[in-house]
XYZ file of C-alpha atoms in Angstrom:
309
model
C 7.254 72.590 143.852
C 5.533 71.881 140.350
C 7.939 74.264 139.197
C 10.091 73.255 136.683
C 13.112 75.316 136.485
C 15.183 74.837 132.756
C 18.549 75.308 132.351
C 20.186 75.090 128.531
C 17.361 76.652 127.107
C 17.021 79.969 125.254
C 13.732 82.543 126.365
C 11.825 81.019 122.893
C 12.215 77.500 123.356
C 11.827 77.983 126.902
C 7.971 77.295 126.266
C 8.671 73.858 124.530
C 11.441 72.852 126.626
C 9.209 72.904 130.063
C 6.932 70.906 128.276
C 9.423 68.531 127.467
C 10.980 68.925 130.597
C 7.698 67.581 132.721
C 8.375 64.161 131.280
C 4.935 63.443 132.863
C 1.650 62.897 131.787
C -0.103 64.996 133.708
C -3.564 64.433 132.755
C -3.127 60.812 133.259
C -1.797 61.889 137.219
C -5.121 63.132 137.666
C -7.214 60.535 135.796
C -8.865 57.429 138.677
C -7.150 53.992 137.780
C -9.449 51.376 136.805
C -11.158 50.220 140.073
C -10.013 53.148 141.856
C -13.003 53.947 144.562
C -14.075 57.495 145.531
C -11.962 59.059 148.387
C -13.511 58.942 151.742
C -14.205 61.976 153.846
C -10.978 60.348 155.647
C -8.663 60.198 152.648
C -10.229 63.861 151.822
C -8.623 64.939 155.028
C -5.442 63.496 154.974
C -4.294 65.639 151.620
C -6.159 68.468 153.189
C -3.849 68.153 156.069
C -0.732 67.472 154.260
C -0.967 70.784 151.690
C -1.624 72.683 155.703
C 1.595 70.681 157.175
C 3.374 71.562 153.962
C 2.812 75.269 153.571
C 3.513 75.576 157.439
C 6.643 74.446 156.592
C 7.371 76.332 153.425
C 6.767 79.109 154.846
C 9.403 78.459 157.950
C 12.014 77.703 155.699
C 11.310 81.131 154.201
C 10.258 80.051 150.875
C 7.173 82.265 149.743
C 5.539 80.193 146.988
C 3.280 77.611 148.812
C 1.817 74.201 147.111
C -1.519 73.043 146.321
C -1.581 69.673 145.238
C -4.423 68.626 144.149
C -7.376 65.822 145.502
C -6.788 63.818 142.366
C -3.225 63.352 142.710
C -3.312 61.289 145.649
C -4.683 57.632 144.554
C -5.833 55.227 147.259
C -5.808 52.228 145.636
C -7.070 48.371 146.876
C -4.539 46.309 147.815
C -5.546 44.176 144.478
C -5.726 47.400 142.213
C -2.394 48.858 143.911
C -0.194 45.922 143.229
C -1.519 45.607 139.229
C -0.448 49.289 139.039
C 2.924 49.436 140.286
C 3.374 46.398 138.753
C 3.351 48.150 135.466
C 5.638 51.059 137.158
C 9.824 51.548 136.508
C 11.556 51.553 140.214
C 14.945 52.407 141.009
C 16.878 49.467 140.998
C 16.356 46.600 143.067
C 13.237 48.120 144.056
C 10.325 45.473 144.131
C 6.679 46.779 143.222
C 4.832 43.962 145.213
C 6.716 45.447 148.947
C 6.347 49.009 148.550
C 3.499 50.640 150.095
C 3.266 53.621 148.411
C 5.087 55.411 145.448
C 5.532 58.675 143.736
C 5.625 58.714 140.312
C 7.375 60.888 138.229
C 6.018 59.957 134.743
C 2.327 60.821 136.444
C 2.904 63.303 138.441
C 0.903 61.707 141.662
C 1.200 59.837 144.563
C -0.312 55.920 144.652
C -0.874 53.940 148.317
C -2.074 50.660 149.395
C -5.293 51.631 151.651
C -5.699 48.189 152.504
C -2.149 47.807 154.135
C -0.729 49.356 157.549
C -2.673 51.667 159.988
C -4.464 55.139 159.195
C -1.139 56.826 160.936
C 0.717 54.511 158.771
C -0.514 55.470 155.505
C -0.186 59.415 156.676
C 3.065 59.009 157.103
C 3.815 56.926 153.748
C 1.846 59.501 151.533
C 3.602 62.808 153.120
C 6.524 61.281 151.784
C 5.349 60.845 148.637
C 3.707 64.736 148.990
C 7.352 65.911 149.760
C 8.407 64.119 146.696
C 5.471 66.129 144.352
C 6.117 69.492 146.371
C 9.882 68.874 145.422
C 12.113 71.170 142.659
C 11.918 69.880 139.203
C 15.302 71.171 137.251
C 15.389 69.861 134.029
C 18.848 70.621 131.588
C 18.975 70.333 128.277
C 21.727 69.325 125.363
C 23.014 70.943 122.240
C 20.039 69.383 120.354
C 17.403 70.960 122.504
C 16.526 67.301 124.369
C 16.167 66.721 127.710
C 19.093 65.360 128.610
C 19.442 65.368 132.564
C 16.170 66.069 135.008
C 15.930 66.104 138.737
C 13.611 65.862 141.617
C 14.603 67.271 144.884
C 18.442 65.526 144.693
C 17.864 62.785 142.730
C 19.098 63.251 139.215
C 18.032 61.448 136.197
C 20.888 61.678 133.457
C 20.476 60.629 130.057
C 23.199 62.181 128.000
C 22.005 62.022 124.455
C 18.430 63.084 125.361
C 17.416 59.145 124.141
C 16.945 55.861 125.807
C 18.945 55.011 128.758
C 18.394 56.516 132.129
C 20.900 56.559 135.180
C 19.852 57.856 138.258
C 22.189 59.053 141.132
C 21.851 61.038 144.351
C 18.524 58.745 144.709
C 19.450 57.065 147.929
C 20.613 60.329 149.342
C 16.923 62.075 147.744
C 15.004 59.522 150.113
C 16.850 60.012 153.079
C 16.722 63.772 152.946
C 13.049 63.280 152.228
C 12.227 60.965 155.093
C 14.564 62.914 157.410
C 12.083 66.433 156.256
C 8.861 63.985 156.907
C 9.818 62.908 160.015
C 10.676 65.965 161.488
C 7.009 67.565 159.706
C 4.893 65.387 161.408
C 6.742 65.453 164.718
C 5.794 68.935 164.656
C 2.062 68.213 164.395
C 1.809 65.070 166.206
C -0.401 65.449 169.047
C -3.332 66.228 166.105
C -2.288 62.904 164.658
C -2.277 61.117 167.218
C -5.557 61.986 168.177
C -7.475 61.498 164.676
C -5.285 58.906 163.506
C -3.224 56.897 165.909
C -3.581 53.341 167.632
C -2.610 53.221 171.571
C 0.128 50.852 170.181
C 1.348 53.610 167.898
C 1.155 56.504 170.933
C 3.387 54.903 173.425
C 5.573 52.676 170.751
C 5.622 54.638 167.027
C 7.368 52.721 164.411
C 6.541 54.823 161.333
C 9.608 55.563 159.484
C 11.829 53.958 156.908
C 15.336 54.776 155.675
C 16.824 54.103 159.255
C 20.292 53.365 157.381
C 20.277 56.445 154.383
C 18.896 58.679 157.610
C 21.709 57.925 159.936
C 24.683 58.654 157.203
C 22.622 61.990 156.301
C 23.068 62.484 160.371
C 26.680 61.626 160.447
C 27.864 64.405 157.202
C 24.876 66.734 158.933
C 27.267 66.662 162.689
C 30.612 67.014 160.517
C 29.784 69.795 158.555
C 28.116 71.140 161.413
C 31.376 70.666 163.410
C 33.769 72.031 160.266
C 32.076 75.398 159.983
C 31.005 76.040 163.527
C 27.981 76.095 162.682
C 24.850 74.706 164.121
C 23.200 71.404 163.493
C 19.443 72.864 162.876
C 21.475 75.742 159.925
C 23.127 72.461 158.327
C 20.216 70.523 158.265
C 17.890 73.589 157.097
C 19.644 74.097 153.877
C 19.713 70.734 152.971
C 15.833 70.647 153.501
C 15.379 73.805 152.062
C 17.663 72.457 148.673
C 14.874 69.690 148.639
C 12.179 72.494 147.588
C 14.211 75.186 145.828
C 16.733 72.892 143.711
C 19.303 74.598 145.361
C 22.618 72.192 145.480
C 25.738 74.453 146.044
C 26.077 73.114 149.583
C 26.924 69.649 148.811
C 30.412 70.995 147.775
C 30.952 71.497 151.510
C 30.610 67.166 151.479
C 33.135 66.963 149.287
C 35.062 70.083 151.368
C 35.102 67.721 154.079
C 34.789 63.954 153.311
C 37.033 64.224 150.156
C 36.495 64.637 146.181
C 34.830 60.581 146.560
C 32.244 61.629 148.756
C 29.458 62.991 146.447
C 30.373 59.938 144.070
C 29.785 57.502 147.018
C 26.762 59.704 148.225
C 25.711 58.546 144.375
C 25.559 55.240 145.251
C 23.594 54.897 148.232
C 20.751 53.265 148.277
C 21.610 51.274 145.121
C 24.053 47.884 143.932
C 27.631 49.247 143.705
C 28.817 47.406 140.926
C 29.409 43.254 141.936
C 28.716 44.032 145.318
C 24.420 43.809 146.401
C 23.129 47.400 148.122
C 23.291 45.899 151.343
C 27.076 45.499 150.920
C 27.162 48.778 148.967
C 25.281 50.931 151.876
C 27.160 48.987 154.091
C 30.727 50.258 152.792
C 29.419 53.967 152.237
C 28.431 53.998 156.122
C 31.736 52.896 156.943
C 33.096 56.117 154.621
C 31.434 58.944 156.174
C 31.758 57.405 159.869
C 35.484 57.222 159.210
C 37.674 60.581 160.419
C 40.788 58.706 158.751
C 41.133 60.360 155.444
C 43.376 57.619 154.515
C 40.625 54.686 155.683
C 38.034 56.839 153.531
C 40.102 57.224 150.552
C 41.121 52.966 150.806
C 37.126 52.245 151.172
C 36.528 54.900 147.904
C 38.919 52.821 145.523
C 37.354 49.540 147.182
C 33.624 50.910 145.894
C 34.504 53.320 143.044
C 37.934 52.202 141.938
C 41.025 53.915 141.316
């Protein structure tokens, strides 16, 4: 929640270290890219309405400190503009700039969409994802010399182990799902408003606004396991997970491992990227068949196919 929580770092360098830690230039988040336009009364409302569905939420989930991210962090961007930006953007790999509609960006600090691509409801729905991304924890660590050496944002880790060049990223799949799962369930809570400012009669009786279908349904299936292994209901299982997304909290992923074996969180890892020779189609494809499995034998065999021995 622009809150960057430091761990490895003494009370004096504390100060330095969160500074370090941002990895984001934050003036440059709030800066208009060259042939930005001025927002619209419109585009004024939509981050209006998103900081109100946020804090609604927040506060539900018990957590007192609300968000207030800022007009200039959300960039609506021409369709010409956008692509020439995230062009010059580092995805996750495999990612292509030109087909993604919208993108948080950690080095910036702020949410980019194409205006000129999708519906109004559309482009709601793409940049409250990107809003849960900025209202997300920020945990950054820190090694023997003082560098950053690991940061992450909601789930999705960022380790570099010497604090130099050369990032790996893990949990990101997993960090998307978690974060479309929280968006879809956010605006389901506020839709009749939406669909009354910002929805087409196509989009009322047939709405076909969120991504992830494959990352959601595997953060379903461990959601109704652990659920089932602790007795506990669905809504509790899926509450901490949500409410990890905010707070940084990540102790209840041991109770994956509790239950789908010491693989799991390693094969969580990989979701949503290449595993090795195999493409992420093939990877995701193998990780779905792991957590649907009740075998333990059948989940171990598909572990050493992906991970190896």
């Amino acid at each position: 929640m622009e809150k960057i929580q430091i761990a490895g770092a003494s009370p004096e360098e504390k100060t330095r270290t969160e500074r370090g830690a941002q990895n984001y230039d934050e003036e440059g988040g709030l800066k208009q890219i060259e042939g930005e336009s001025e927002k619209t009364g419109r585009e004024r409302w939509i981050i209006e309405k998103i900081n109100e569905y946020l804090n609604k939420e927040l506060s539900l989930l018990g957590i007192k400190e609300g968000v207030a991210l800022p007009q200039e962090n959300f960039h609506f961007l021409s369709q010409e503009v956008y692509k020439k930006f995230a062009a010059s953007q580092k995805f996750a790999e495999g990612i292509n700039a030109e087909n993604i509609p919208a993108f948080y960006s950690s080095d910036y600090g702020a949410a980019y969409i194409n205006k000129d691509q999708g519906t109004d409801l559309q482009r709601f729905v793409r940049l409250f994802h990107e809003a849960v991304h900025k209202a997300s924890a920020v945990v950054a660590h820190t090694n023997l010399d003082k560098k950053i050496s690991r940061r992450r944002l909601g789930y999705r880790i960022t380790r570099n182990p010497n604090g130099g060049e050369g990032d790996a990223i893990r949990l990101y799949g997993f960090n998307e799902a978690v974060t479309e799962t929280a968006t879809r369930e956010i605006l389901s809570k506020h839709r009749n408003e939406l669909e009354g400012t910002l929805a087409t009669d196509e989009e009322k009786s047939d709405p076909k606004l969120f991504t992830y279908d494959t990352e959601r349904y595997i953060i379903d299936l461990i959601i109704q396991k652990i659920a089932e292994a602790d007795g506990e209901g669905r809504e509790i299982v899926w509450n901490r997970i949500k409410r990890g997304l905010f707070t940084g909290e990540m102790m209840h992923l041991r109770q994956v491992e509790k239950i789908f074996g010491r693989k799991s969180l390693k094969m969580l890892s990989l979701l949503g990227t290449s595993g090795g020779k195999l493409s992420r189609k093939e990877t995701t494809k193998k990780i779905t068949a792991y957590f649907e499995a009740d075998d333990t034998n059948m989940r171990q065999q598909i572990a050493e196919d992906l991970l190896g021995a």
